[in-house]
Amino acid sequence: MGHFILTDAMKIGLAHQDRLWFGVLVDPQDQLAASAFTPRLYRLDKYLGRVGQKLTHSKPRRGSHPLAEAMVDLYRGRDARTHVDLAQGITSGFQEQVYKILRMIPRGRVTSYGMIASSISSGPRAVGNAVASNPWSLFVPCHRVVPSSLTVGNYSMNDHPNHESSIVKKELLKREGVFFQQDKILPTSLWKPRGE
DNA sequence: GCTTACCACGATG
DNA sequence: CATCGTGGTAAGC
């Protein structure tokens, strides 16, 4: 039986965004099965509930969990924990390859879909697909992937990508120390994955 | 099983 | 701006 943990509403200091909900799904071995944050509570419920249902066949419950706190810390730009146990075997092999690279992107830096693709001999759209279905929001930093144009690009937050989400992505990157000039990221902040 | 439509992309003109 | 190539997925036969 798994745990579906939902944290309290958070108020955060963005101009266009006055609150966010954070939640994590933790398996019986205390490994992180999924994490999500969104302005719409029902989306969080829906997403984490669905993953939980698939994984555990049991009703998740609400409560508190240190990982949820860690998630909020990450959101606020603090590096709470250096290591988090991620549940294994819930993503495809290709996704694993991509997520492994995401976890190497240093704080304060970004990389591009295309650069990841060439480092694993794949295509940028395929990488986009994988990045978009990252189950471990914030813990696996998919927000550090941007288009080759060095604009912030899209971010879905378990919804269709939209403007609000892109603002969140941009604020996250700024807080992590990525350099912007207007809406463009400076090339200094670009990090290149090592080839295979 | 196979086919197709859909994409958080990229290169080109 | 438009268009096309592209690889991986999931949903539909």
Short mmCIF file of C-alpha atoms (C1' of nucleotides) in Angstrom, two decimals:
data_model
loop_
_atom_site.label_atom_id
_atom_site.label_comp_id
_atom_site.label_asym_id
_atom_site.label_seq_id
_atom_site.Cartn_x
_atom_site.Cartn_y
_atom_site.Cartn_z
CA MET A 1 0.00 0.00 0.00
CA GLY A 2 1.30 3.35 -0.98
CA HIS A 3 1.16 6.78 0.46
CA PHE A 4 -0.29 9.67 -1.34
CA ILE A 5 0.88 12.74 0.46
CA LEU A 6 -0.56 16.14 -0.12
CA THR A 7 0.94 19.23 1.43
CA ASP A 8 -0.69 22.47 2.40
CA ALA A 9 -1.25 25.30 -0.02
CA MET A 10 1.76 27.47 -0.50
CA LYS A 11 1.75 31.15 -1.09
CA ILE A 12 4.59 32.29 -3.21
CA GLY A 13 5.87 35.56 -4.47
CA LEU A 14 5.15 35.63 -8.15
CA ALA A 15 3.28 38.41 -9.80
CA HIS A 16 0.97 36.20 -11.78
CA GLN A 17 0.71 33.33 -9.43
CA ASP A 18 -0.61 33.53 -5.92
CA ARG A 19 -0.62 29.96 -4.83
CA LEU A 20 0.60 26.51 -5.65
CA TRP A 21 -0.11 23.05 -4.36
CA PHE A 22 2.67 20.57 -3.83
CA GLY A 23 2.33 16.83 -3.48
CA VAL A 24 4.41 13.69 -3.52
CA LEU A 25 3.63 10.03 -3.97
CA VAL A 26 5.83 7.77 -1.89
CA ASP A 27 6.00 4.00 -2.20
CA PRO A 28 6.13 1.47 0.67
CA GLN A 29 9.95 1.53 0.63
CA ASP A 30 9.80 5.29 1.03
CA GLN A 31 10.94 5.82 -2.50
CA LEU A 32 9.57 8.69 -4.50
CA ALA A 33 7.14 7.50 -7.14
CA ALA A 34 5.98 10.92 -8.28
CA SER A 35 5.95 14.56 -7.34
CA ALA A 36 3.92 17.39 -8.73
CA PHE A 37 2.98 20.99 -8.16
CA THR A 38 0.26 23.01 -9.74
CA PRO A 39 -2.04 25.95 -9.12
CA ARG A 40 -5.03 23.66 -9.42
CA LEU A 41 -5.54 21.26 -6.56
CA TYR A 42 -7.76 18.92 -8.50
CA ARG A 43 -5.00 18.45 -11.03
CA LEU A 44 -2.61 17.39 -8.32
CA ASP A 45 -5.15 14.92 -6.99
CA LYS A 46 -5.88 13.61 -10.40
CA TYR A 47 -2.30 13.16 -11.45
CA LEU A 48 -0.87 11.69 -8.28
CA GLY A 49 -3.99 9.63 -7.73
CA ARG A 50 -3.70 8.11 -11.16
CA VAL A 51 -0.04 7.23 -10.75
CA GLY A 52 -0.77 5.81 -7.32
CA GLN A 53 -3.63 3.73 -8.57
CA LYS A 54 -1.48 2.28 -11.28
CA LEU A 55 1.36 1.45 -8.95
CA THR A 56 -0.23 0.29 -5.77
CA HIS A 57 -3.82 -0.66 -6.48
CA SER A 58 -4.73 0.92 -3.20
CA LYS A 59 -6.21 4.15 -2.01
CA PRO A 60 -3.50 6.65 -1.28
CA ARG A 61 -3.91 8.80 1.77
CA ARG A 62 -3.21 12.35 2.71
CA GLY A 63 -0.65 13.35 5.24
CA SER A 64 2.73 14.93 5.61
CA HIS A 65 6.03 13.65 4.42
CA PRO A 66 9.55 15.07 4.54
CA LEU A 67 9.83 14.78 0.78
CA ALA A 68 6.97 17.17 0.34
CA GLU A 69 8.83 19.69 2.46
CA ALA A 70 11.94 19.04 0.43
CA MET A 71 9.97 19.74 -2.68
CA VAL A 72 8.84 23.11 -1.42
CA ASP A 73 12.43 23.90 -0.50
CA LEU A 74 13.51 23.04 -4.01
CA TYR A 75 10.83 25.26 -5.39
CA ARG A 76 12.03 28.12 -3.27
CA GLY A 77 15.50 27.65 -4.61
CA ARG A 78 17.08 25.88 -1.69
CA ASP A 79 18.94 22.68 -2.25
CA ALA A 80 17.29 20.73 0.50
CA ARG A 81 18.61 17.21 0.08
CA THR A 82 21.43 16.00 -2.04
CA HIS A 83 19.96 12.59 -2.70
CA VAL A 84 16.45 11.29 -3.03
CA ASP A 85 15.52 7.67 -3.68
CA LEU A 86 13.44 7.44 -6.81
CA ALA A 87 11.13 4.51 -7.39
CA GLN A 88 12.53 2.32 -10.13
CA GLY A 89 10.94 0.61 -13.05
CA ILE A 90 8.14 3.10 -13.64
CA THR A 91 9.61 4.71 -16.72
CA SER A 92 10.79 3.43 -20.08
CA GLY A 93 14.44 2.77 -20.87
CA PHE A 94 14.58 5.78 -23.10
CA GLN A 95 13.13 7.99 -20.40
CA GLU A 96 15.69 6.67 -17.95
CA GLN A 97 18.46 7.72 -20.30
CA VAL A 98 17.03 11.20 -20.53
CA TYR A 99 16.38 11.60 -16.81
CA LYS A 100 19.91 10.49 -16.04
CA ILE A 101 21.15 13.45 -18.02
CA LEU A 102 18.64 15.83 -16.45
CA ARG A 103 20.04 14.95 -13.05
CA MET A 104 23.50 15.98 -14.18
CA ILE A 105 22.51 19.50 -15.21
CA PRO A 106 24.10 21.76 -12.63
CA ARG A 107 22.04 24.21 -10.66
CA GLY A 108 22.04 27.58 -12.32
CA ARG A 109 22.58 26.09 -15.75
CA VAL A 110 20.35 24.84 -18.56
CA THR A 111 20.73 22.55 -21.52
CA SER A 112 18.65 22.10 -24.67
CA TYR A 113 16.44 19.33 -25.98
CA GLY A 114 18.67 19.05 -29.02
CA MET A 115 21.89 18.77 -27.02
CA ILE A 116 20.46 16.01 -24.92
CA ALA A 117 19.26 14.31 -28.08
CA SER A 118 22.62 14.32 -29.76
CA SER A 119 24.34 13.07 -26.63
CA ILE A 120 22.19 9.96 -26.70
CA SER A 121 21.84 9.68 -30.48
CA SER A 122 18.16 10.47 -30.53
CA GLY A 123 15.97 13.29 -31.76
CA PRO A 124 14.90 16.49 -30.02
CA ARG A 125 11.19 15.76 -30.18
CA ALA A 126 11.69 12.40 -28.62
CA VAL A 127 13.61 14.05 -25.80
CA GLY A 128 10.80 16.58 -25.45
CA ASN A 129 8.33 13.75 -25.02
CA ALA A 130 10.43 12.17 -22.32
CA VAL A 131 11.07 15.42 -20.49
CA ALA A 132 7.37 16.25 -20.57
CA SER A 133 6.49 12.99 -18.87
CA ASN A 134 8.99 13.30 -16.05
CA PRO A 135 7.19 11.99 -12.96
CA TRP A 136 9.58 13.62 -10.50
CA SER A 137 8.99 17.34 -10.86
CA LEU A 138 11.71 19.44 -9.26
CA PHE A 139 13.65 16.41 -8.01
CA VAL A 140 14.52 15.56 -11.59
CA PRO A 141 15.05 19.06 -12.89
CA CYS A 142 13.20 19.02 -16.18
CA HIS A 143 12.77 22.78 -15.87
CA ARG A 144 16.45 23.06 -16.80
CA VAL A 145 15.77 22.05 -20.38
CA VAL A 146 15.06 24.80 -22.88
CA PRO A 147 14.77 25.14 -26.65
CA SER A 148 17.90 25.84 -28.65
CA SER A 149 16.67 29.39 -29.16
CA LEU A 150 17.49 29.93 -25.48
CA THR A 151 14.05 31.17 -24.60
CA VAL A 152 12.46 29.48 -21.57
CA GLY A 153 10.30 27.23 -23.66
CA ASN A 154 7.42 25.20 -22.33
CA TYR A 155 6.56 23.68 -19.02
CA SER A 156 3.44 21.67 -18.45
CA MET A 157 2.89 21.15 -14.73
CA ASN A 158 0.56 18.26 -15.42
CA ASP A 159 -1.57 20.39 -17.67
CA HIS A 160 -1.29 21.54 -21.22
CA PRO A 161 1.69 23.84 -21.50
CA ASN A 162 0.59 27.43 -21.04
CA HIS A 163 1.86 30.87 -20.31
CA GLU A 164 1.47 30.62 -16.54
CA SER A 165 3.60 27.51 -16.46
CA SER A 166 6.32 29.14 -18.50
CA ILE A 167 6.42 31.97 -16.00
CA VAL A 168 6.89 29.47 -13.23
CA LYS A 169 9.68 27.82 -15.19
CA LYS A 170 11.41 31.11 -15.76
CA GLU A 171 11.19 32.13 -12.12
CA LEU A 172 12.59 28.77 -11.08
CA LEU A 173 15.55 29.19 -13.39
CA LYS A 174 16.20 32.75 -12.26
CA ARG A 175 16.12 31.71 -8.65
CA GLU A 176 18.63 28.99 -9.43
CA GLY A 177 20.99 31.54 -10.90
CA VAL A 178 20.42 31.23 -14.62
CA PHE A 179 21.23 34.51 -16.34
CA PHE A 180 18.56 36.18 -18.41
CA GLN A 181 18.57 39.21 -20.59
CA GLN A 182 14.93 40.06 -21.09
CA ASP A 183 13.44 36.77 -22.18
CA LYS A 184 16.62 35.18 -23.41
CA ILE A 185 19.02 33.01 -21.50
CA LEU A 186 22.65 34.02 -21.79
CA PRO A 187 24.88 31.41 -23.40
CA THR A 188 27.02 31.47 -20.26
CA SER A 189 24.28 29.53 -18.53
CA LEU A 190 24.28 26.76 -21.08
CA TRP A 191 25.59 23.38 -20.06
CA LYS A 192 26.46 20.67 -22.52
CA PRO A 193 25.88 17.01 -21.72
CA ARG A 194 28.86 14.78 -22.26
CA GLY A 195 28.57 12.54 -25.31
CA GLU A 196 28.23 8.80 -24.85
"C1'" DG B 1 0.77 -6.73 -33.47
"C1'" DC B 2 0.70 -2.85 -36.64
"C1'" DT B 3 -0.60 2.07 -37.80
"C1'" DT B 4 -1.32 6.71 -36.78
"C1'" DA B 5 -1.56 11.13 -34.47
"C1'" DC B 6 0.41 13.69 -31.41
"C1'" DC B 7 4.37 16.48 -29.39
"C1'" DA B 8 7.72 20.85 -23.60
"C1'" DC B 9 12.05 20.39 -30.89
"C1'" DG B 10 15.30 21.91 -34.71
"C1'" DA B 11 16.94 23.39 -39.25
"C1'" DT B 12 15.91 25.64 -43.24
"C1'" DG B 13 14.18 29.34 -46.35
"C1'" DC C 1 6.52 33.61 -40.76
"C1'" DA C 2 5.92 28.29 -42.97
"C1'" DT C 3 7.21 23.73 -43.65
"C1'" DC C 4 9.27 19.54 -43.05
"C1'" DG C 5 12.18 16.00 -40.78
"C1'" DT C 6 12.40 13.67 -36.75
"C1'" DG C 7 11.94 9.69 -32.56
"C1'" DG C 8 9.11 7.87 -28.95
"C1'" DT C 9 4.43 7.04 -27.05
"C1'" DA C 10 -0.18 5.78 -26.50
"C1'" DA C 11 -4.45 5.09 -28.45
"C1'" DG C 12 -6.77 3.18 -32.00
"C1'" DC C 13 -7.79 -0.41 -34.73
#
